[in-house]
Short mmCIF file of C-alpha atoms in Angstrom, two decimals:
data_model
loop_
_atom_site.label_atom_id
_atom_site.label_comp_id
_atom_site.label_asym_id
_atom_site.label_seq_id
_atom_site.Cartn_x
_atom_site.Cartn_y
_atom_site.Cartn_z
CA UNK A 1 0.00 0.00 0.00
CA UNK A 2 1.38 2.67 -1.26
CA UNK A 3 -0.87 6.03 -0.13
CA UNK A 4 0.37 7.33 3.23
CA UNK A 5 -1.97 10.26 4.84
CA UNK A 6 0.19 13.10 7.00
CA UNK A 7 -1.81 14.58 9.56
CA UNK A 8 -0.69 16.80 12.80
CA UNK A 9 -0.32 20.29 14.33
CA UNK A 10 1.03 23.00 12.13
CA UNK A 11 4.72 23.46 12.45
CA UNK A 12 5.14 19.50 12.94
CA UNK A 13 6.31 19.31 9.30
CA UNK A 14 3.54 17.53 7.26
CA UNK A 15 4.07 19.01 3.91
CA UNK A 16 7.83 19.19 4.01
CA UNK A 17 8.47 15.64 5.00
CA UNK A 18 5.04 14.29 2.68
CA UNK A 19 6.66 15.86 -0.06
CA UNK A 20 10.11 14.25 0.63
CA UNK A 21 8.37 11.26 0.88
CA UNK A 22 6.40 11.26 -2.22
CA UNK A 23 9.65 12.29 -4.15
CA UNK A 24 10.91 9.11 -2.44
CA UNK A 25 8.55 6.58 -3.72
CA UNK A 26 7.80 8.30 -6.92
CA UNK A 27 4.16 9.19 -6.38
CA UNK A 28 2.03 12.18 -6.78
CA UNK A 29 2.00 14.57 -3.61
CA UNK A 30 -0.93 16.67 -2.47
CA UNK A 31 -1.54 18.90 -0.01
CA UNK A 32 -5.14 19.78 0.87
CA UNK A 33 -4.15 23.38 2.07
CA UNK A 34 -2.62 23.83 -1.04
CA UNK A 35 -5.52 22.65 -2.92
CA UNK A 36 -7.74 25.11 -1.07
CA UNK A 37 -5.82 27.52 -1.98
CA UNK A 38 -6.02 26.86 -5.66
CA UNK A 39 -9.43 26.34 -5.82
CA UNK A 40 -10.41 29.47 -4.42
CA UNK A 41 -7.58 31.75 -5.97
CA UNK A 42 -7.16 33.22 -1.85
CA UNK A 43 -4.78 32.63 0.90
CA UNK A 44 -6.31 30.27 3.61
CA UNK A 45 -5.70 33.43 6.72
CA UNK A 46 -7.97 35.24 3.94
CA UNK A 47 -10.89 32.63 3.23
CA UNK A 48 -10.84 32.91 7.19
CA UNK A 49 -11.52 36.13 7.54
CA UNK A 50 -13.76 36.67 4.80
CA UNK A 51 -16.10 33.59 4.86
CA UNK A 52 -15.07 31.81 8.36
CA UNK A 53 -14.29 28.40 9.66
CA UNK A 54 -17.68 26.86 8.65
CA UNK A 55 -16.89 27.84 4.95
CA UNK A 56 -13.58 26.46 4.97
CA UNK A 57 -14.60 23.52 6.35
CA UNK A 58 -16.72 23.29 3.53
CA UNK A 59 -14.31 23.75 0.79
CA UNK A 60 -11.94 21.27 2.62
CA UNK A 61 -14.39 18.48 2.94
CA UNK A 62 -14.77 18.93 -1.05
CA UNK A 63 -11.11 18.62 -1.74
CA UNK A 64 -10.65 15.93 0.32
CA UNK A 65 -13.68 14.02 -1.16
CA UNK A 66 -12.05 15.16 -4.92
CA UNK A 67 -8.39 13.54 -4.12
CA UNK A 68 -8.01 10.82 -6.77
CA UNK A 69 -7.34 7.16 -5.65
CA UNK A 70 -4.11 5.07 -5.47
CA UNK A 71 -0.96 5.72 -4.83
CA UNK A 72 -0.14 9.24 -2.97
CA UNK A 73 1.16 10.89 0.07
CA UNK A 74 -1.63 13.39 1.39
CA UNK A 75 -0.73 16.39 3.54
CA UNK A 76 -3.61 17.46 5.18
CA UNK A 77 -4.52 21.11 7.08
CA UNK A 78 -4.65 20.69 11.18
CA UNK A 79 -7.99 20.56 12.04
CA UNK A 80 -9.14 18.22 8.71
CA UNK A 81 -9.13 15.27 10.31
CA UNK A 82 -11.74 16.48 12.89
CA UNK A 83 -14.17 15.72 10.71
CA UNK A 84 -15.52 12.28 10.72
CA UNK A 85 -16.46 12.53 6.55
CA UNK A 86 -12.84 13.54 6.27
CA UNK A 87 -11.63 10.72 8.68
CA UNK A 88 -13.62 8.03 6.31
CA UNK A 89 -12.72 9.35 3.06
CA UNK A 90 -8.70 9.77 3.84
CA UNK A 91 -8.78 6.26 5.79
CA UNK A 92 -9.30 4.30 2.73
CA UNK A 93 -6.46 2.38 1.64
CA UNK A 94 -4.05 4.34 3.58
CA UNK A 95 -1.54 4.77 6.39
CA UNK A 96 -1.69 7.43 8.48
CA UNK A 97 1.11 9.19 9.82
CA UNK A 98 0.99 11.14 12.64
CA UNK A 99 3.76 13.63 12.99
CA UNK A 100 4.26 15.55 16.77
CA UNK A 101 6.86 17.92 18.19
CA UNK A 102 7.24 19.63 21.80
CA UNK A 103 5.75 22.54 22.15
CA UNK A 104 8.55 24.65 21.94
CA UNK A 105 9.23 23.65 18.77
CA UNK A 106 6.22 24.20 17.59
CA UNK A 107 5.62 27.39 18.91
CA UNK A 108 9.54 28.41 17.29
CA UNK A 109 8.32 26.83 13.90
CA UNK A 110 5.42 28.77 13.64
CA UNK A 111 6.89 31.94 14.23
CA UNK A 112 9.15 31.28 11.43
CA UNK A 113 6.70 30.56 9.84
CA UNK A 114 4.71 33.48 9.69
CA UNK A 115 1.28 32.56 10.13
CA UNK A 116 -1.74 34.20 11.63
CA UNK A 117 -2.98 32.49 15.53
CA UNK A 118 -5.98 29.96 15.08
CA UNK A 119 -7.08 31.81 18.02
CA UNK A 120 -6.76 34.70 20.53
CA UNK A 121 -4.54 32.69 23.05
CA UNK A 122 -0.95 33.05 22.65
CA UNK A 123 1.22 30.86 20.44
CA UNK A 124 2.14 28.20 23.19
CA UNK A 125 -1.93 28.73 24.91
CA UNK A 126 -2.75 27.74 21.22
CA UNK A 127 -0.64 24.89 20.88
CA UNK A 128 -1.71 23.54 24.06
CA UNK A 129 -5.37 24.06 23.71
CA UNK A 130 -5.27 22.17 20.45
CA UNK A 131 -3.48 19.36 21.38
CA UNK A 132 -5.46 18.77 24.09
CA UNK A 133 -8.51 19.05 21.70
CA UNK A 134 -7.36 17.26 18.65
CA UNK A 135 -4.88 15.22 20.31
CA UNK A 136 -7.37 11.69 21.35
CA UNK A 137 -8.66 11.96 17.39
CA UNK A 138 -5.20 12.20 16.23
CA UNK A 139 -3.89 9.38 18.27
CA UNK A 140 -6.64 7.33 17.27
CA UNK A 141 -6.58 7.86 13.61
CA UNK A 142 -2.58 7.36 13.14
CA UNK A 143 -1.06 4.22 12.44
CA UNK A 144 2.42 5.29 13.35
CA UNK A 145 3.59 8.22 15.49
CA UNK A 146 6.79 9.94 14.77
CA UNK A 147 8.28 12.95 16.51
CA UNK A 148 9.67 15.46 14.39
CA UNK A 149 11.45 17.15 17.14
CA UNK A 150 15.47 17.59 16.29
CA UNK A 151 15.12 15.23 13.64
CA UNK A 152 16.45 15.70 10.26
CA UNK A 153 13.20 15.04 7.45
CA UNK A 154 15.18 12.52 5.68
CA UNK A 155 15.65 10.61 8.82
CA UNK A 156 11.74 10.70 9.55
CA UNK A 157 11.07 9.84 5.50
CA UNK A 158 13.47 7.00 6.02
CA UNK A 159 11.84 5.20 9.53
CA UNK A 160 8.27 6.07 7.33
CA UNK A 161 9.50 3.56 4.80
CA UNK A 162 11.55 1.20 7.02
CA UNK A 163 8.13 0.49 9.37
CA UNK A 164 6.00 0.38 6.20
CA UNK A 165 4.33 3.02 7.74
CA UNK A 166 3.24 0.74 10.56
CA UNK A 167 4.29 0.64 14.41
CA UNK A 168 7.79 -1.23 14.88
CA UNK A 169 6.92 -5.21 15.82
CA UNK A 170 9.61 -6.83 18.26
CA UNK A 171 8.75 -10.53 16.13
CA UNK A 172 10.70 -12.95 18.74
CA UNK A 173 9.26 -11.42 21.80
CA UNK A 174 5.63 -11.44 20.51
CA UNK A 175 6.43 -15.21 19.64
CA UNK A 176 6.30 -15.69 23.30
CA UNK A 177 2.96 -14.84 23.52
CA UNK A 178 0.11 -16.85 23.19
CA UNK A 179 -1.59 -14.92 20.33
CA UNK A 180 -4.75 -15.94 17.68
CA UNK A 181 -2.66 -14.85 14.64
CA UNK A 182 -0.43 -15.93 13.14
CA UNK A 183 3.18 -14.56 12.45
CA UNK A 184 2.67 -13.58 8.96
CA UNK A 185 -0.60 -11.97 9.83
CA UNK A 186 1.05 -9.87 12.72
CA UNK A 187 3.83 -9.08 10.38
CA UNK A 188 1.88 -7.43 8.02
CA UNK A 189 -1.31 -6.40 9.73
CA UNK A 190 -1.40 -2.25 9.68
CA UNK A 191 -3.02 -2.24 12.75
CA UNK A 192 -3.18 -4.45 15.79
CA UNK A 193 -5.05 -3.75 19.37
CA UNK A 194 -6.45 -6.23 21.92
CA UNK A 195 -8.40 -7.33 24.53
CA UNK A 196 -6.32 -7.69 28.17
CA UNK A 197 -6.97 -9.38 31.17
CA UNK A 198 -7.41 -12.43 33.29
CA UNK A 199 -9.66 -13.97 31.91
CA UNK A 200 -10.07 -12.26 28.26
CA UNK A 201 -11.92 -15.91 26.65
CA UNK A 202 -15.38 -14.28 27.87
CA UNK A 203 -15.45 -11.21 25.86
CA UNK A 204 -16.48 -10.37 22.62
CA UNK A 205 -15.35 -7.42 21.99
CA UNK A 206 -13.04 -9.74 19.52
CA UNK A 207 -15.80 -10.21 17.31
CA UNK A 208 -17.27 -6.86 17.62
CA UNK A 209 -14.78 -4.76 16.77
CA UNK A 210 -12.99 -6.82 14.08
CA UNK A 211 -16.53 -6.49 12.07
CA UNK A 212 -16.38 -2.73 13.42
CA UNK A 213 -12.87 -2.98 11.11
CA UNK A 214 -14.38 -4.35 8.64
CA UNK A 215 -17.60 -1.94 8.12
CA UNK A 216 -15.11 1.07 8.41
CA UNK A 217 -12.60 -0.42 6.03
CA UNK A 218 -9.83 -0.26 8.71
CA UNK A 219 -6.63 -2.54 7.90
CA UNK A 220 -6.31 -4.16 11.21
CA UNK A 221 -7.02 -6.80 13.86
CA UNK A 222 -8.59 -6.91 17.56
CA UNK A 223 -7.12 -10.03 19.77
CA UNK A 224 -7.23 -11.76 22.71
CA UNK A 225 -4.10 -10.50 24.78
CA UNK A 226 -4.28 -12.62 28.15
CA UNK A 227 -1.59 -11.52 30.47
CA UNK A 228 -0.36 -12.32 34.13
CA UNK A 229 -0.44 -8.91 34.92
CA UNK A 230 -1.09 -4.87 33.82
CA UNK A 231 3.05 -4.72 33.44
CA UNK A 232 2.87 -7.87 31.27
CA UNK A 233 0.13 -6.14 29.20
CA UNK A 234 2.05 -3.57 28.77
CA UNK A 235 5.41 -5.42 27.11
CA UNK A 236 2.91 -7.60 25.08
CA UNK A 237 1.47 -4.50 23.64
CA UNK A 238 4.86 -3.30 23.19
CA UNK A 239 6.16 -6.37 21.46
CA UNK A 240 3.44 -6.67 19.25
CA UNK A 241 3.88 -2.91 17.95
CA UNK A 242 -0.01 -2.79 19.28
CA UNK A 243 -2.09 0.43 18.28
CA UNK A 244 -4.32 0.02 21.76
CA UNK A 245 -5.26 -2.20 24.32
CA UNK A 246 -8.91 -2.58 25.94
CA UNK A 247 -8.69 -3.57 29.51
CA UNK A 248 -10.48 -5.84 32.09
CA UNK A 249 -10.68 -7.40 35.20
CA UNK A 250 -8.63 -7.70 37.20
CA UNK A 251 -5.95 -4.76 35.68
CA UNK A 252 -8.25 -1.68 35.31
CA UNK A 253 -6.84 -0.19 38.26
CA UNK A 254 -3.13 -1.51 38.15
CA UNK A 255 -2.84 -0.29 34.93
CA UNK A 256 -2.57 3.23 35.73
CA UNK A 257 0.89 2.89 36.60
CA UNK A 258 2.17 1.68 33.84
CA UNK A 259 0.83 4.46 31.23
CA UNK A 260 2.50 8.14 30.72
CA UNK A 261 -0.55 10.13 30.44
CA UNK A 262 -3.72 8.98 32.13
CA UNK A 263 -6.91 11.46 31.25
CA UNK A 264 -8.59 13.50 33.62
CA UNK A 265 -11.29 10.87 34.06
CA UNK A 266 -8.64 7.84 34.94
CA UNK A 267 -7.40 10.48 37.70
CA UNK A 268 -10.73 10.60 39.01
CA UNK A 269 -12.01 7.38 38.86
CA UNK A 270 -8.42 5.58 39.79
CA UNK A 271 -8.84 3.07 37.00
CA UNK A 272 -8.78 2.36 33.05
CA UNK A 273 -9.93 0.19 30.17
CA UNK A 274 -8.15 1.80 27.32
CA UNK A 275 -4.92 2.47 26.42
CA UNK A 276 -3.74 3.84 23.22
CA UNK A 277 0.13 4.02 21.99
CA UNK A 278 1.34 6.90 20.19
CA UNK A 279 5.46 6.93 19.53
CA UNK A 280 6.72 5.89 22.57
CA UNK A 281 3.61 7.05 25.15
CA UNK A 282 1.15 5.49 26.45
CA UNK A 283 -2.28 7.28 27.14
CA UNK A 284 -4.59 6.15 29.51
CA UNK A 285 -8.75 6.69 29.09
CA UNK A 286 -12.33 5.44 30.67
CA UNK A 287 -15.31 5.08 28.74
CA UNK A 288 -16.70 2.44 31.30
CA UNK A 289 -18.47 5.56 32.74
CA UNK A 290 -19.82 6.86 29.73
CA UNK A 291 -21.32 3.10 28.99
CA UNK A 292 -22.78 3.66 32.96
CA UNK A 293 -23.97 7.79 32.34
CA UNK A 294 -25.65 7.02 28.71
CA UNK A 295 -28.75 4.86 29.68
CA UNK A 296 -29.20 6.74 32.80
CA UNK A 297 -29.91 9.98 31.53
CA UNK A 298 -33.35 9.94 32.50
CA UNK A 299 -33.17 9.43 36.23
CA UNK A 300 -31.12 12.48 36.93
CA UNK A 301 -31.25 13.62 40.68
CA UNK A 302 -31.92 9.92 41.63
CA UNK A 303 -30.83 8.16 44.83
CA UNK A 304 -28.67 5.39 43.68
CA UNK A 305 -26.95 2.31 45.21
CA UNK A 306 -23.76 1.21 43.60
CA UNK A 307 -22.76 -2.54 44.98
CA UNK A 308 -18.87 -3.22 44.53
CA UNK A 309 -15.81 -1.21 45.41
CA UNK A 310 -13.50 -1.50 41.99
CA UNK A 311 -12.75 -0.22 39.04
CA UNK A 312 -16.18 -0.45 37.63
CA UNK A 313 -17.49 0.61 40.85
CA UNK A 314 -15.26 4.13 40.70
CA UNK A 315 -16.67 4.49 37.07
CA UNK A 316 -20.15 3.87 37.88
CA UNK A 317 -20.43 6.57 41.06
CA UNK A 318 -18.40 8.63 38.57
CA UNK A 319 -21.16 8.74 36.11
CA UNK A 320 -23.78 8.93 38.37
CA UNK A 321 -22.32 12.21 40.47
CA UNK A 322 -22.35 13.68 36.79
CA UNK A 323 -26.17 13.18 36.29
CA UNK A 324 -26.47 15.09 39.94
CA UNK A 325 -27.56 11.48 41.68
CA UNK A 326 -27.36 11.11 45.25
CA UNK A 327 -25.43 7.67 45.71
CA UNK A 328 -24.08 5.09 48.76
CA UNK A 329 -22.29 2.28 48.41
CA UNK A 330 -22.21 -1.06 49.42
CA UNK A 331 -19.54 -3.52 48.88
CA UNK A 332 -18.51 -6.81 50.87
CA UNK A 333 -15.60 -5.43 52.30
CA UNK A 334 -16.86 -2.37 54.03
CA UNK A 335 -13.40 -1.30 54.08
CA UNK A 336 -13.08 -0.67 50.55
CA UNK A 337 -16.60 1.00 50.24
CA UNK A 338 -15.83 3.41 52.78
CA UNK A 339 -12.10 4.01 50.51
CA UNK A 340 -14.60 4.60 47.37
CA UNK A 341 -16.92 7.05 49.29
CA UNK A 342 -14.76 8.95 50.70
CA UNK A 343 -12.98 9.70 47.41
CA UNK A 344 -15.80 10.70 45.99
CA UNK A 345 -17.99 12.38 48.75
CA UNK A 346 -20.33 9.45 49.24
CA UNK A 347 -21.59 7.27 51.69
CA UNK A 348 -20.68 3.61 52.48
CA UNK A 349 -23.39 1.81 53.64
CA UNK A 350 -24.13 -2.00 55.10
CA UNK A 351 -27.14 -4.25 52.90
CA UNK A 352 -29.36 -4.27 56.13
CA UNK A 353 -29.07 -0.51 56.10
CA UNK A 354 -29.86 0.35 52.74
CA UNK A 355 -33.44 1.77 52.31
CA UNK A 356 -35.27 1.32 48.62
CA UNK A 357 -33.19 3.13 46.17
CA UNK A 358 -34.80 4.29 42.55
CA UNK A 359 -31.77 2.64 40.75
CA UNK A 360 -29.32 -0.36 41.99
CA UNK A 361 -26.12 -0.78 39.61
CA UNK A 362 -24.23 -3.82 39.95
CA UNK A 363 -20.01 -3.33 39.60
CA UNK A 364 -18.92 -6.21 40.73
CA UNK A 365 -18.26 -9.50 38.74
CA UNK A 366 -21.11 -11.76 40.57
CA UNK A 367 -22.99 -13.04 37.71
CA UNK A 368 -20.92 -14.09 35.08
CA UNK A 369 -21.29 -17.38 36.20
CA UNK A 370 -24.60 -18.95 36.78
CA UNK A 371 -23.97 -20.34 40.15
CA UNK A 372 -22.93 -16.50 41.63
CA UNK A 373 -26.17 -15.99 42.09
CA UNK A 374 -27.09 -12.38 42.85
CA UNK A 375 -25.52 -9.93 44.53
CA UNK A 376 -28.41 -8.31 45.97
CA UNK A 377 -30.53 -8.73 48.51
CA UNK A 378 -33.83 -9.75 47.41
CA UNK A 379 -35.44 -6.92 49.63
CA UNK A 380 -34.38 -4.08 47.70
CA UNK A 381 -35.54 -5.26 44.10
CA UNK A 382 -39.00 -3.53 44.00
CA UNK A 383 -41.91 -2.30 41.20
CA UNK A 384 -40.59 0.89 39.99
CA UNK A 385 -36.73 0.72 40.84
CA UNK A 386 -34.02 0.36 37.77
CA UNK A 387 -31.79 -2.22 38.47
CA UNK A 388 -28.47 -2.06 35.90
CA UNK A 389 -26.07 -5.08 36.03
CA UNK A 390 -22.66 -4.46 34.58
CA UNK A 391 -22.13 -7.82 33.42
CA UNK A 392 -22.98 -8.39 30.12
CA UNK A 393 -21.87 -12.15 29.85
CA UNK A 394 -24.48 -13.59 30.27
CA UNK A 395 -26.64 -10.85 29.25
CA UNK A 396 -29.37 -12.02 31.68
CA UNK A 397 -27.77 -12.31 34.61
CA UNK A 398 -29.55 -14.31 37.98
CA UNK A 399 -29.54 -10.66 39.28
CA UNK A 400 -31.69 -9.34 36.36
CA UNK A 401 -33.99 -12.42 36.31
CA UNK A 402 -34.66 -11.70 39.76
CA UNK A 403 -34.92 -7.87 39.70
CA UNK A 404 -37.66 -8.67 36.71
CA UNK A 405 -39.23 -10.94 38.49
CA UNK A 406 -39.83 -8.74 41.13
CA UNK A 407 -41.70 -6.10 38.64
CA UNK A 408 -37.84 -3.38 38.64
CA UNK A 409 -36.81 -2.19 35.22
CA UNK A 410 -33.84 -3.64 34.03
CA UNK A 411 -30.97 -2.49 32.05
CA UNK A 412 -28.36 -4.88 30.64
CA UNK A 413 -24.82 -4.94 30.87
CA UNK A 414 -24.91 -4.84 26.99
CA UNK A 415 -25.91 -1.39 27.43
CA UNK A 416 -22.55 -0.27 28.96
CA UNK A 417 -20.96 -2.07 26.66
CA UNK A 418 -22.56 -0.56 23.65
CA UNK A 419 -21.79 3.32 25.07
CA UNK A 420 -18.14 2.26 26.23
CA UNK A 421 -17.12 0.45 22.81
CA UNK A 422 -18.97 3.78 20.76
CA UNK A 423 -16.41 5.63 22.71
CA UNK A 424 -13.25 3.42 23.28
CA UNK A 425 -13.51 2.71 19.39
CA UNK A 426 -13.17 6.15 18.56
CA UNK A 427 -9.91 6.21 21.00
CA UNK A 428 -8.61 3.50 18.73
CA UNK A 429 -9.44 4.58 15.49
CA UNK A 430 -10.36 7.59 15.64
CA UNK A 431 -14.07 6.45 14.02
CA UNK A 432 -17.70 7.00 15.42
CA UNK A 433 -19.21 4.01 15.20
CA UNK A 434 -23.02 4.05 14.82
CA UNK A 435 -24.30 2.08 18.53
CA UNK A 436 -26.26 0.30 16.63
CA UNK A 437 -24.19 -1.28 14.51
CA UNK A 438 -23.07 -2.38 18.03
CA UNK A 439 -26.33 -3.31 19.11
CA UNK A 440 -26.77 -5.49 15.75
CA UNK A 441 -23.20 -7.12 16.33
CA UNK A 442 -24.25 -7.99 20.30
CA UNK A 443 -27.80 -9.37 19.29
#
C-alpha cells in the first residue's frame, strides 16, 4: 500500500516531509491546504476572515472528497481530520502518519513561519489548547507516530519507509505470547489492538470490533491479549507494535501505573480500560463511565446504590455524580466502600441498612457465572426501581432475572458495553461508530 496520509499540528512538518516522501517513492503529492488555496484563488488566513471556519470547512471536505485514488502521500490542514467525513474518506487504503513535536518547537516553527494564531490565546496557549482538543482523534486515527522534534526530514522519510508506515513489531518477543494470529498476519497487519486481562476468553469485543474494522474499512485486527499482569500487558502490547489495548478485570486499576498520560477521568475514577500508543507514550482513558452515564440519563437527581468497590465501581459513582444522583455504596468489604466514598464524597453503607433506592447498579463480577447468584438482597428489588447489572456475559444475569421478576426495570450490561465500545472505538481509530451497529453485532 502505497498512499500514506500526513496529519498533525502546524509546524510538525507535514508538507515538508510528505513531499520528501512522495519524491521518495515516486508518487504524486498533495496537499489539501494547497488545494484550497487553488481552488479558491485566496490565501487560507484570507478565506478565514472573509467567509469563516464553517466555509472552509466546507471547501476542505470537497477537496478531500475530490483527491483521486491510489498511490499518494496526502498532507492534510490541522484541524481536517476532525471531521468524521474527512476521517472516512482519507482512511481508505491508507496509512496514516501522525507527525508531533514539543511545544517549543512548535511554537519556534510557527513563528518562522509566519502565520496568523488559530485563536486569541498566545502561540504556546494555542498549541496547548489544540493538542489537548485534537490530540485523542489524532492518536486514534494514526497508524504510526513519529516525533519530528530535532530530527532531520530525511531521517523521519526513512523510519516512514523502514516500518512500512506501521508501528515497529519486536517478532521474537511477541512469539512468546500466546496470540490468535499468526506470524505472517502480525507481520503485516497495519493495525493491531487487543483485549487484556485475566480472563479475556469471555469477551467479545473480539468479534465486535474486528466487524467494526471491517464496516469502516480499517486494515487491522482486535485479539485476545491474556496476560499475568497490567506490566505484562504492557510489554505484550509493546512487542506486538499494538495500536491500543482494551482492559479488564482484574488490571483496570493496576494499569494506571504503567501508562504516561492517564486522562482527567482515569485520575478521578483511579482506574482504566483503554490504552492507546502513540510513539513511545502510552495514554490512559475510561469510557466504562460513559457506557454507565448514557442509559441513565433519565433518572437524573436519583438516589442510587452502587454494589462493589473497583474499578467499575469508581466508574459507575463517577457517572452517576455527573447526572447530579445522590449515591451510597455497598460492597462486601466495608473497608473498601468506605475508601470509594470517601474519594468521591459518598456514603458507604451495610445491605441491612440500605433503604429502597430508585436505581441499583451492579459493579462487581457476581454473575458471570450462573452459580454467583445475585448480589443483591432480594429486599431491595422492587416495582418501579431500575436495576443495571454491569455484566454483560451472560446478558441475563440471575440478578436481572430476579430484579424482573420482582416487577424493577432492568438495564443490561450490553448497554454499557454498547456506550463504552462507541467511545473506546473512537480512542482506537479515531471512528464513530453508529451504537447500533453495536447493538446489531451484540444481538
Amino acid at each position: 500500500m502505497e498512499r500514506y496520509v500526513i496529519i498533525g499540528l502546524r509546524g510538525t512538518g507535514k508538507s515538508t516531509i510528505g513531499r520528501l516522501l512522495a519524491d521518495r517513492i515516486a508518487v504524486p503529492f498533495h496537499d489539501t491546504d494547497a488545494l484550497i488555496q487553488g481552488r479558491t484563488g485566496l490565501r487560507i488566513p484570507e478565506i478565514f476572515s472573509r467567509y469563516g471556519e464553517e466555509e472552509f470547512r466546507r471547501i476542505e471536505r470537497e477537496v478531500i472528497a475530490s483527491l483521486p485514488a491510489g498511490p499518494a502521500v496526502i498532507a492534510t490542514g490541522g484541524g481536517a481530520v476532525m471531521d468524521q467525513r474527512n476521517r472516512l474518506l482519507l482512511r481508505q487504503g491508507a496509512h496514516i502518519i501522525l507527525l508531533t513535536a514539543d511545544q517549543a518547537t512548535l511554537a519556534a516553527r510557527t513563528r518562522r513561519s509566519g502565520r496568523p494564531p488559530l485563536t486569541h490565546l498566545s502561540a504556546e496557549e494555542e498549541i496547548h489548547h489544540l493538542a489537548e482538543r485534537r490530540g485523542p482523534i489524532y492518536r486514534g486515527c494514526a497508524d504510526l507516530c513519529i516525533s519530528t522534534t530535532g530530527e532531520n526530514p530525511d531521517r523521519i522519510v526513512d523510519r516512514i519507509l523502514s516500518c512500512r508506515g506501521m508501528t515497529e513489531r519486536n517478532m521474537p518477543l511477541a512469539g512468546q505470547y500466546s496470540l490468535d494470529i499468526s506470524r505472517a498476519d502480525l507481520r503485516d497487519m497495519p493495525l493491531i489492538s487487543a483485549i487484556t486481562g485475566n480472563p479475556v476468553s469471555h469477551s467479545r469485543s473480539p468479534d465486535l470490533y474486528n466487524r467494526l474494522f471491517s464496516e469502516y474499512g480499517i486494515p487491522g485486527r482486535y485479539i485476545f491479549l491474556p496476560a499475568s499482569s497490567a506490566e505484562d500487558a504492557i510489554r505484550a502490547m509493546r512487542a506486538l507494535g499494538a495500536k491500543g489495548l482494551s482492559v479488564t478485570i482484574p488490571f483496570k486499576e493496576t494499569m494506571v501505573s504503567c501508562i504516561d498520560e492517564p486522562d482527567e477521568d482515569v485520575t478521578a475514577i483511579g482506574a482504566l480500560n483503554t490504552v492507546v500508543g502513540c510513539g513511545d507514550r502510552l495514554y490512559g482513558h475510561n469510557t466504562d463511565w460513559i457506557g454507565v452515564r448514557e442509559p441513565l440519563r433519565d433518572l437524573v437527581g436519583s438516589d442510587a446504590l452502587v454494589v462493589g468497590a473497583g474499578g467499575a465501581a469508581a466508574a459507575a459513582v463517577y457517572a452517576l455524580l455527573s447526572l447530579d444522583m445522590r449515591v451510597q455504596i455497598a460492597n462486601r468489604t466495608p473497608e473498601r466502600g468506605e475508601v470509594l466514598a470517601e474519594r468521591f464524597g459518598c456514603t458507604a453503607i451495610p445491605f441491612q441498612e440500605i433503604k429502597a433506592p430508585d436505581l441499583i447498579i451492579n459493579a462487581t463480577s457476581v454473575g458471570m457465572k450462573e452459580s454467583d447468584g445475585s448480589p443483591v438482597p432480594s429486599s431491595l428489588l422492587k416495582p418501579g426501581v431500575t436495576v443495571f447489572d454491569l455484566v454483560y456475559t451472560p446478558p441475563m444475569t440471575p440478578l436481572l432475572r430476579e430484579a424482573s421478576a420482582a416487577g424493577c426495570r432492568i438495564i443490561k450490561g450490553t448497554e454499557m458495553f454498547i456506550y463504552q465500545a462507541t467511545a473506546q472505538f473512537r480512542l482506537l481509530t479515531g471512528i464513530d461508530p453508529d451504537p447500533s451497529k453495536i447493538r446489531e453485532v451484540l444481538g
